[in-house]
PDB file of C-alpha atoms and ligand atoms in Angstrom:
ATOM      1  CA  MET A 729      32.697 -22.533 -33.626  1.00 78.00           C
ATOM      2  CA  SER A 730      29.376 -23.126 -35.954  1.00 94.00           C
ATOM      3  CA  VAL A 731      25.400 -23.200 -34.510  1.00 97.00           C
ATOM      4  CA  HIS A 732      23.086 -24.637 -37.180  1.00 98.00           C
ATOM      5  CA  ILE A 733      19.793 -24.741 -36.528  1.00 98.00           C
ATOM      6  CA  TYR A 734      16.274 -26.778 -38.029  1.00 98.00           C
ATOM      7  CA  SER A 735      13.433 -26.396 -37.509  1.00 96.00           C
ATOM      8  CA  ARG A 736      12.762 -30.114 -37.270  1.00 93.00           C
ATOM      9  CA  SER A 737      14.566 -32.655 -36.213  1.00 94.00           C
ATOM     10  CA  GLU A 738      14.072 -34.340 -38.922  1.00 97.00           C
ATOM     11  CA  GLU A 739      15.799 -31.696 -41.733  1.00 98.00           C
ATOM     12  CA  LEU A 740      19.002 -31.983 -39.151  1.00 98.00           C
ATOM     13  CA  SER A 741      19.193 -36.154 -39.629  1.00 98.00           C
ATOM     14  CA  ARG A 742      18.961 -35.199 -43.778  1.00 98.00           C
ATOM     15  CA  ALA A 743      21.347 -32.652 -42.888  1.00 98.00           C
ATOM     16  CA  ALA A 744      23.961 -34.408 -40.633  1.00 98.00           C
ATOM     17  CA  ALA A 745      23.973 -37.303 -43.429  1.00 98.00           C
ATOM     18  CA  ARG A 746      24.800 -34.694 -45.514  1.00 98.00           C
ATOM     19  CA  GLU A 747      27.928 -33.623 -43.984  1.00 98.00           C
ATOM     20  CA  PHE A 748      29.085 -36.541 -43.156  1.00 98.00           C
ATOM     21  CA  ALA A 749      28.775 -38.568 -46.702  1.00 98.00           C
ATOM     22  CA  ALA A 750      30.463 -34.889 -48.737  1.00 98.00           C
ATOM     23  CA  ARG A 751      33.227 -35.685 -45.177  1.00 98.00           C
ATOM     24  CA  ALA A 752      33.718 -39.036 -46.250  1.00 98.00           C
ATOM     25  CA  LYS A 753      34.310 -38.501 -49.582  1.00 98.00           C
ATOM     26  CA  GLU A 754      37.112 -35.582 -49.146  1.00 98.00           C
ATOM     27  CA  ALA A 755      38.351 -37.581 -46.857  1.00 98.00           C
ATOM     28  CA  ILE A 756      38.308 -40.357 -49.109  1.00 98.00           C
ATOM     29  CA  GLU A 757      40.035 -37.945 -52.163  1.00 98.00           C
ATOM     30  CA  GLU A 758      42.933 -36.740 -50.411  1.00 98.00           C
ATOM     31  CA  ARG A 759      43.590 -39.555 -47.830  1.00 97.00           C
ATOM     32  CA  GLY A 760      42.372 -42.847 -49.198  1.00 97.00           C
ATOM     33  CA  ARG A 761      40.053 -43.347 -45.562  1.00 98.00           C
ATOM     34  CA  PHE A 762      38.081 -42.004 -43.607  1.00 98.00           C
ATOM     35  CA  ALA A 763      38.100 -42.919 -40.270  1.00 98.00           C
ATOM     36  CA  VAL A 764      35.154 -41.336 -38.698  1.00 98.00           C
ATOM     37  CA  VAL A 765      33.552 -41.801 -34.816  1.00 98.00           C
ATOM     38  CA  LEU A 766      29.957 -42.517 -34.216  1.00 98.00           C
ATOM     39  CA  ALA A 767      28.243 -41.305 -31.384  1.00 98.00           C
ATOM     40  CA  GLY A 768      25.766 -43.572 -28.858  1.00 98.00           C
ATOM     41  CA  GLY A 769      22.426 -42.660 -27.457  1.00 97.00           C
ATOM     42  CA  SER A 770      19.027 -42.085 -29.405  1.00 97.00           C
ATOM     43  CA  THR A 771      19.518 -39.025 -31.546  1.00 98.00           C
ATOM     44  CA  PRO A 772      21.851 -39.937 -34.362  1.00 98.00           C
ATOM     45  CA  GLU A 773      19.469 -43.135 -34.973  1.00 98.00           C
ATOM     46  CA  ALA A 774      17.790 -41.157 -37.405  1.00 98.00           C
ATOM     47  CA  MET A 775      20.679 -39.892 -39.039  1.00 98.00           C
ATOM     48  CA  TYR A 776      22.263 -43.276 -39.512  1.00 98.00           C
ATOM     49  CA  GLY A 777      18.780 -44.809 -40.733  1.00 98.00           C
ATOM     50  CA  ILE A 778      19.375 -42.497 -43.728  1.00 98.00           C
ATOM     51  CA  LEU A 779      22.685 -43.546 -44.757  1.00 98.00           C
ATOM     52  CA  ALA A 780      22.178 -46.200 -44.807  1.00 98.00           C
ATOM     53  CA  ARG A 781      18.432 -46.127 -47.034  1.00 98.00           C
ATOM     54  CA  ASP A 782      20.161 -43.098 -48.812  1.00 98.00           C
ATOM     55  CA  TYR A 783      23.639 -43.338 -49.429  1.00 98.00           C
ATOM     56  CA  MET A 784      24.776 -46.737 -50.023  1.00 96.00           C
ATOM     57  CA  ASP A 785      25.672 -46.229 -54.094  1.00 95.00           C
ATOM     58  CA  ARG A 786      26.693 -43.093 -52.569  1.00 97.00           C
ATOM     59  CA  ILE A 787      29.640 -43.873 -50.312  1.00 97.00           C
ATOM     60  CA  ASP A 788      32.153 -45.986 -50.607  1.00 98.00           C
ATOM     61  CA  TRP A 789      32.217 -48.191 -47.765  1.00 98.00           C
ATOM     62  CA  SER A 790      35.572 -49.955 -48.664  1.00 97.00           C
ATOM     63  CA  ARG A 791      37.093 -46.692 -47.666  1.00 98.00           C
ATOM     64  CA  ILE A 792      34.945 -46.250 -44.392  1.00 98.00           C
ATOM     65  CA  TYR A 793      37.366 -46.883 -40.852  1.00 98.00           C
ATOM     66  CA  VAL A 794      34.360 -46.577 -38.553  1.00 98.00           C
ATOM     67  CA  PHE A 795      34.607 -46.198 -34.137  1.00 98.00           C
ATOM     68  CA  PHE A 796      33.342 -44.870 -31.487  1.00 98.00           C
ATOM     69  CA  GLY A 797      33.426 -42.238 -29.707  1.00 98.00           C
ATOM     70  CA  ASP A 798      32.209 -44.465 -25.949  1.00 98.00           C
ATOM     71  CA  GLU A 799      30.398 -47.230 -24.537  1.00 98.00           C
ATOM     72  CA  ARG A 800      28.343 -48.772 -21.985  1.00 97.00           C
ATOM     73  CA  SER A 801      29.836 -51.610 -19.864  1.00 97.00           C
ATOM     74  CA  VAL A 802      27.706 -54.556 -21.416  1.00 98.00           C
ATOM     75  CA  PRO A 803      27.944 -57.599 -23.938  1.00 98.00           C
ATOM     76  CA  PRO A 804      27.286 -56.099 -28.191  1.00 98.00           C
ATOM     77  CA  HIS A 805      24.279 -57.635 -27.684  1.00 97.00           C
ATOM     78  CA  HIS A 806      22.497 -55.847 -24.519  1.00 98.00           C
ATOM     79  CA  GLU A 807      19.744 -53.350 -25.978  1.00 97.00           C
ATOM     80  CA  ASP A 808      21.791 -50.338 -24.454  1.00 97.00           C
ATOM     81  CA  SER A 809      24.993 -50.962 -26.595  1.00 98.00           C
ATOM     82  CA  ASN A 810      26.082 -48.550 -29.139  1.00 98.00           C
ATOM     83  CA  LEU A 811      27.600 -50.654 -31.181  1.00 98.00           C
ATOM     84  CA  LYS A 812      23.931 -52.847 -31.112  1.00 98.00           C
ATOM     85  CA  MET A 813      22.196 -49.606 -32.043  1.00 98.00           C
ATOM     86  CA  ALA A 814      24.694 -48.401 -34.551  1.00 98.00           C
ATOM     87  CA  SER A 815      23.848 -51.678 -35.728  1.00 98.00           C
ATOM     88  CA  GLU A 816      21.178 -51.501 -36.122  1.00 98.00           C
ATOM     89  CA  VAL A 817      20.550 -49.225 -38.268  1.00 98.00           C
ATOM     90  CA  LEU A 818      23.598 -48.565 -39.617  1.00 98.00           C
ATOM     91  CA  LEU A 819      26.409 -50.838 -39.701  1.00 98.00           C
ATOM     92  CA  ASP A 820      23.825 -54.081 -40.393  1.00 98.00           C
ATOM     93  CA  HIS A 821      22.396 -52.621 -44.067  1.00 98.00           C
ATOM     94  CA  VAL A 822      25.693 -51.111 -45.445  1.00 98.00           C
ATOM     95  CA  PRO A 823      29.211 -53.003 -46.926  1.00 97.00           C
ATOM     96  CA  VAL A 824      31.217 -51.585 -44.203  1.00 96.00           C
ATOM     97  CA  GLY A 825      34.476 -53.631 -43.177  1.00 86.00           C
ATOM     98  CA  ASN A 826      36.179 -52.008 -41.300  1.00 96.00           C
ATOM     99  CA  VAL A 827      33.909 -51.018 -37.822  1.00 98.00           C
ATOM    100  CA  HIS A 828      36.336 -50.180 -34.777  1.00 98.00           C
ATOM    101  CA  ARG A 829      33.788 -51.749 -31.882  1.00 98.00           C
ATOM    102  CA  MET A 830      34.872 -51.391 -27.857  1.00 98.00           C
ATOM    103  CA  ARG A 831      34.813 -54.212 -25.910  1.00 98.00           C
ATOM    104  CA  GLY A 832      31.908 -53.323 -23.549  1.00 98.00           C
ATOM    105  CA  GLU A 833      31.335 -57.095 -22.648  1.00 98.00           C
ATOM    106  CA  LEU A 834      35.105 -57.157 -21.076  1.00 98.00           C
ATOM    107  CA  PRO A 835      36.221 -55.459 -17.522  1.00 98.00           C
ATOM    108  CA  PRO A 836      36.329 -51.680 -18.069  1.00 98.00           C
ATOM    109  CA  ASP A 837      39.873 -50.957 -18.268  1.00 98.00           C
ATOM    110  CA  GLN A 838      41.419 -53.961 -19.431  1.00 98.00           C
ATOM    111  CA  ALA A 839      38.092 -52.450 -22.918  1.00 98.00           C
ATOM    112  CA  ALA A 840      39.924 -49.529 -22.405  1.00 98.00           C
ATOM    113  CA  GLU A 841      43.466 -50.178 -22.926  1.00 98.00           C
ATOM    114  CA  ALA A 842      42.665 -52.514 -25.821  1.00 98.00           C
ATOM    115  CA  TYR A 843      41.071 -49.884 -27.249  1.00 98.00           C
ATOM    116  CA  GLU A 844      43.785 -47.568 -27.060  1.00 98.00           C
ATOM    117  CA  GLU A 845      45.942 -50.331 -28.537  1.00 97.00           C
ATOM    118  CA  GLU A 846      43.528 -50.779 -31.558  1.00 97.00           C
ATOM    119  CA  LEU A 847      43.765 -47.036 -32.186  1.00 98.00           C
ATOM    120  CA  ARG A 848      47.848 -47.155 -32.012  1.00 96.00           C
ATOM    121  CA  MET A 849      47.365 -50.389 -34.877  1.00 96.00           C
ATOM    122  CA  PHE A 850      45.000 -47.882 -36.988  1.00 97.00           C
ATOM    123  CA  PHE A 851      46.643 -45.056 -37.042  1.00 97.00           C
ATOM    124  CA  ARG A 852      50.419 -46.104 -36.680  1.00 94.00           C
ATOM    125  CA  THR A 853      51.514 -43.554 -34.111  1.00 87.00           C
ATOM    126  CA  GLU A 854      52.484 -42.466 -31.639  1.00 85.00           C
ATOM    127  CA  ASP A 855      51.167 -38.791 -31.455  1.00 91.00           C
ATOM    128  CA  ILE A 856      47.744 -38.403 -30.681  1.00 96.00           C
ATOM    129  CA  PRO A 857      45.058 -39.764 -33.538  1.00 97.00           C
ATOM    130  CA  ARG A 858      43.372 -37.540 -36.020  1.00 97.00           C
ATOM    131  CA  PHE A 859      40.132 -38.563 -37.027  1.00 98.00           C
ATOM    132  CA  ASP A 860      38.412 -37.304 -39.727  1.00 98.00           C
ATOM    133  CA  LEU A 861      34.943 -36.446 -38.542  1.00 98.00           C
ATOM    134  CA  ILE A 862      33.531 -37.853 -34.382  1.00 98.00           C
ATOM    135  CA  LEU A 863      29.730 -37.368 -33.536  1.00 98.00           C
ATOM    136  CA  LEU A 864      29.265 -36.131 -30.663  1.00 98.00           C
ATOM    137  CA  GLY A 865      25.664 -36.067 -28.389  1.00 98.00           C
ATOM    138  CA  LEU A 866      24.645 -33.669 -26.112  1.00 98.00           C
ATOM    139  CA  GLY A 867      23.550 -35.588 -22.485  1.00 98.00           C
ATOM    140  CA  ALA A 868      20.950 -32.859 -20.499  1.00 98.00           C
ATOM    141  CA  ASP A 869      23.299 -32.641 -17.981  1.00 98.00           C
ATOM    142  CA  GLY A 870      26.831 -31.359 -20.482  1.00 98.00           C
ATOM    143  CA  HIS A 871      28.375 -34.383 -21.197  1.00 98.00           C
ATOM    144  CA  THR A 872      28.871 -35.588 -23.876  1.00 98.00           C
ATOM    145  CA  ALA A 873      30.210 -39.397 -25.310  1.00 98.00           C
ATOM    146  CA  SER A 874      30.851 -40.629 -21.834  1.00 98.00           C
ATOM    147  CA  LEU A 875      32.704 -37.990 -20.308  1.00 98.00           C
ATOM    148  CA  PHE A 876      30.013 -36.212 -17.665  1.00 98.00           C
ATOM    149  CA  PRO A 877      29.982 -33.708 -14.776  1.00 98.00           C
ATOM    150  CA  GLU A 878      32.948 -34.199 -11.712  1.00 98.00           C
ATOM    151  CA  THR A 879      34.043 -37.525 -13.518  1.00 98.00           C
ATOM    152  CA  PRO A 880      37.931 -38.183 -13.887  1.00 98.00           C
ATOM    153  CA  ALA A 881      38.005 -38.316 -16.633  1.00 98.00           C
ATOM    154  CA  LEU A 882      38.041 -35.012 -17.502  1.00 98.00           C
ATOM    155  CA  GLU A 883      41.187 -34.709 -15.898  1.00 98.00           C
ATOM    156  CA  VAL A 884      43.228 -37.529 -18.301  1.00 98.00           C
ATOM    157  CA  HIS A 885      46.100 -36.010 -20.339  1.00 97.00           C
ATOM    158  CA  ASP A 886      47.784 -38.930 -21.173  1.00 96.00           C
ATOM    159  CA  ARG A 887      45.325 -41.625 -22.644  1.00 97.00           C
ATOM    160  CA  TRP A 888      43.264 -41.693 -25.474  1.00 98.00           C
ATOM    161  CA  VAL A 889      40.746 -44.022 -24.400  1.00 98.00           C
ATOM    162  CA  VAL A 890      39.857 -44.597 -20.176  1.00 98.00           C
ATOM    163  CA  ALA A 891      37.301 -46.701 -18.199  1.00 98.00           C
ATOM    164  CA  ASN A 892      34.992 -43.379 -16.704  1.00 98.00           C
ATOM    165  CA  PRO A 893      33.864 -44.165 -13.936  1.00 98.00           C
ATOM    166  CA  VAL A 894      30.161 -42.536 -13.457  1.00 98.00           C
ATOM    167  CA  PRO A 895      28.828 -42.757  -9.469  1.00 97.00           C
ATOM    168  CA  ARG A 896      25.196 -40.795 -10.323  1.00 96.00           C
ATOM    169  CA  LEU A 897      24.442 -43.842 -13.543  1.00 96.00           C
ATOM    170  CA  ASP A 898      26.689 -46.743 -11.379  1.00 97.00           C
ATOM    171  CA  THR A 899      28.305 -47.545 -13.655  1.00 98.00           C
ATOM    172  CA  THR A 900      32.069 -47.927 -15.607  1.00 98.00           C
ATOM    173  CA  ARG A 901      31.781 -46.344 -18.906  1.00 98.00           C
ATOM    174  CA  ILE A 902      34.231 -46.501 -22.052  1.00 98.00           C
ATOM    175  CA  THR A 903      35.464 -43.179 -23.536  1.00 98.00           C
ATOM    176  CA  LEU A 904      37.742 -41.488 -25.787  1.00 98.00           C
ATOM    177  CA  THR A 905      39.353 -38.841 -23.719  1.00 98.00           C
ATOM    178  CA  ILE A 906      39.272 -34.803 -23.831  1.00 98.00           C
ATOM    179  CA  PRO A 907      42.644 -34.852 -26.339  1.00 98.00           C
ATOM    180  CA  VAL A 908      41.566 -37.627 -28.874  1.00 98.00           C
ATOM    181  CA  ILE A 909      38.303 -35.888 -29.502  1.00 98.00           C
ATOM    182  CA  ASN A 910      40.098 -32.151 -29.657  1.00 98.00           C
ATOM    183  CA  ALA A 911      42.320 -33.070 -31.584  1.00 98.00           C
ATOM    184  CA  ALA A 912      39.691 -34.025 -34.454  1.00 98.00           C
ATOM    185  CA  ARG A 913      39.626 -32.833 -38.172  1.00 97.00           C
ATOM    186  CA  ALA A 914      35.886 -31.878 -37.324  1.00 98.00           C
ATOM    187  CA  VAL A 915      33.692 -32.608 -34.995  1.00 98.00           C
ATOM    188  CA  ILE A 916      29.459 -32.314 -34.717  1.00 98.00           C
ATOM    189  CA  PHE A 917      27.253 -31.984 -31.456  1.00 98.00           C
ATOM    190  CA  LEU A 918      24.075 -33.618 -32.585  1.00 98.00           C
ATOM    191  CA  VAL A 919      20.981 -32.250 -30.700  1.00 98.00           C
ATOM    192  CA  GLU A 920      17.670 -32.224 -29.928  1.00 98.00           C
ATOM    193  CA  GLY A 921      14.243 -32.049 -27.997  1.00 97.00           C
ATOM    194  CA  GLU A 922      13.199 -29.165 -25.299  1.00 97.00           C
ATOM    195  CA  ASP A 923      15.278 -31.081 -22.236  1.00 98.00           C
ATOM    196  CA  LYS A 924      18.936 -30.036 -24.011  1.00 98.00           C
ATOM    197  CA  ALA A 925      17.999 -26.377 -24.438  1.00 98.00           C
ATOM    198  CA  GLU A 926      19.252 -25.425 -21.039  1.00 98.00           C
ATOM    199  CA  ALA A 927      22.616 -27.037 -21.360  1.00 98.00           C
ATOM    200  CA  VAL A 928      22.750 -25.819 -25.183  1.00 98.00           C
ATOM    201  CA  ARG A 929      22.577 -22.425 -24.116  1.00 98.00           C
ATOM    202  CA  GLU A 930      25.167 -22.986 -20.931  1.00 98.00           C
ATOM    203  CA  VAL A 931      27.945 -25.335 -23.174  1.00 98.00           C
ATOM    204  CA  LEU A 932      27.400 -22.094 -25.833  1.00 97.00           C
ATOM    205  CA  GLU A 933      26.360 -18.911 -23.882  1.00 96.00           C
ATOM    206  CA  GLY A 934      27.016 -20.186 -20.423  1.00 96.00           C
ATOM    207  CA  ASP A 935      29.891 -19.327 -18.050  1.00 96.00           C
ATOM    208  CA  ALA A 936      29.666 -22.305 -16.109  1.00 95.00           C
ATOM    209  CA  ASP A 937      33.216 -24.053 -14.923  1.00 97.00           C
ATOM    210  CA  PRO A 938      33.208 -26.607 -17.860  1.00 97.00           C
ATOM    211  CA  ARG A 939      33.626 -29.756 -15.252  1.00 98.00           C
ATOM    212  CA  ALA A 940      29.832 -29.200 -14.480  1.00 98.00           C
ATOM    213  CA  TYR A 941      29.474 -28.675 -18.047  1.00 98.00           C
ATOM    214  CA  PRO A 942      32.057 -31.292 -19.690  1.00 98.00           C
ATOM    215  CA  ALA A 943      30.979 -30.330 -23.731  1.00 98.00           C
ATOM    216  CA  LYS A 944      32.174 -27.447 -22.730  1.00 98.00           C
ATOM    217  CA  LEU A 945      35.463 -28.584 -22.787  1.00 98.00           C
ATOM    218  CA  ILE A 946      35.382 -29.708 -26.949  1.00 98.00           C
ATOM    219  CA  GLN A 947      37.463 -27.053 -28.688  1.00 97.00           C
ATOM    220  CA  PRO A 948      38.507 -28.782 -31.990  1.00 97.00           C
ATOM    221  CA  PRO A 949      40.407 -26.823 -34.334  1.00 93.00           C
ATOM    222  CA  GLY A 950      37.827 -23.696 -35.584  1.00 92.00           C
ATOM    223  CA  GLY A 951      35.759 -24.900 -33.170  1.00 95.00           C
ATOM    224  CA  PRO A 952      32.833 -27.596 -32.992  1.00 98.00           C
ATOM    225  CA  GLU A 953      30.040 -27.503 -35.347  1.00 98.00           C
ATOM    226  CA  TRP A 954      26.398 -27.796 -33.753  1.00 98.00           C
ATOM    227  CA  MET A 955      23.364 -29.554 -35.176  1.00 98.00           C
ATOM    228  CA  LEU A 956      20.714 -28.436 -33.125  1.00 98.00           C
ATOM    229  CA  ASP A 957      16.911 -28.619 -33.669  1.00 98.00           C
ATOM    230  CA  GLN A 958      14.499 -25.513 -32.668  1.00 97.00           C
ATOM    231  CA  SER A 959      13.121 -26.644 -29.179  1.00 97.00           C
ATOM    232  CA  ALA A 960      17.188 -27.768 -28.259  1.00 98.00           C
ATOM    233  CA  ALA A 961      18.324 -24.347 -29.358  1.00 98.00           C
ATOM    234  CA  SER A 962      15.442 -22.387 -27.927  1.00 97.00           C
ATOM    235  CA  LEU A 963      16.586 -20.500 -25.222  1.00 98.00           C
ATOM    236  CA  LEU A 964      19.394 -19.582 -26.642  1.00 97.00           C
ATOM    237  CA  SER A 965      19.800 -15.678 -26.546  1.00 90.00           C
ATOM    238  CA  GLU A 966      21.648 -14.526 -30.094  1.00 66.00           C
ATOM    239  CA  LEU A 967      18.828 -16.764 -32.010  1.00 58.00           C
TER     240      LEU A 967
HETATM  241  C1  6PG B2321      25.914 -42.709 -25.002  1.00 92.95           C
HETATM  242  C2  6PG B2321      26.300 -40.833 -25.194  1.00 92.95           C
HETATM  243  C3  6PG B2321      25.798 -39.768 -24.775  1.00 92.95           C
HETATM  244  C4  6PG B2321      24.791 -39.552 -25.622  1.00 92.95           C
HETATM  245  C5  6PG B2321      23.425 -38.359 -24.693  1.00 92.95           C
HETATM  246  C6  6PG B2321      23.109 -37.216 -24.986  1.00 92.95           C
HETATM  247  O1  6PG B2321      26.559 -43.429 -25.194  1.00 92.95           O
HETATM  248  O2  6PG B2321      25.029 -42.143 -24.305  1.00 92.95           O
HETATM  249  O3  6PG B2321      27.826 -41.249 -26.419  1.00 92.95           O
HETATM  250  O4  6PG B2321      27.603 -38.755 -24.675  1.00 92.95           O
HETATM  251  O5  6PG B2321      25.336 -38.369 -27.118  1.00 92.95           O
HETATM  252  O6  6PG B2321      23.939 -39.209 -23.668  1.00 92.95           O
HETATM  253  O7  6PG B2321      21.730 -39.508 -26.229  1.00 92.95           O
HETATM  254  P1  6PG B2321      20.528 -38.872 -26.609  1.00 92.95           P
HETATM  255  O8  6PG B2321      20.670 -38.696 -28.217  1.00 92.95           O
HETATM  256  O9  6PG B2321      20.075 -40.554 -26.308  1.00 92.95           O
HETATM  257  O10 6PG B2321      19.700 -37.546 -25.657  1.00 92.95           O
END
């Protein structure tokens, strides 16, 4: 894995936007399209805003195919919707026509099945789909996407998308599974803030059970990339 540490979150967001654009260019040149998975939560918002503001004319948005790593069980206009967040800061502001949203308004099992079918249609394969880039965040409890500690989705190896009950949040989330994330050509974690420092230390350097820190289970070929701000990296021993 590679770890990049930035002194300020603004720098991290700028670097992440550059990385997005560079990988998009490469994928479009090599494969004619860029299939990218957006992360939810609050951390990627600034990066998405920079993409909308500074990369409008520097990315061929007509070749960008947007997917989501997870979604909350809410309708698309709900304040907790990852689609709503991404649309307000990015997707409504760039000429991207290919947005594949998770249907959070449906019963979670139905939404997961529908999204898996959508991935089969898009990738036209029965083999595990290979996204060009998957963006992920990290929760203070070590969760990523909606792969929470000690939840059933951690054991799923024969599905691409599942409904994952999360008792701690008293809800069921829709999430890509670990095999799909680990099949990606690139996976980048974007992590900011002191409240994440312990989880970062544990995931990168600790020996706790991965079921307790699911981000540890994210091991794509060549390992994931970590983009951290100074605060999130503050407990790493090898700084
Ligand atoms: C979600 C995300 C989740 C998120 C982490 C970090 O839907 O909430 O996919 O995995 O990335 O919870 O969230 P913050 O960036 O808001 O700290």
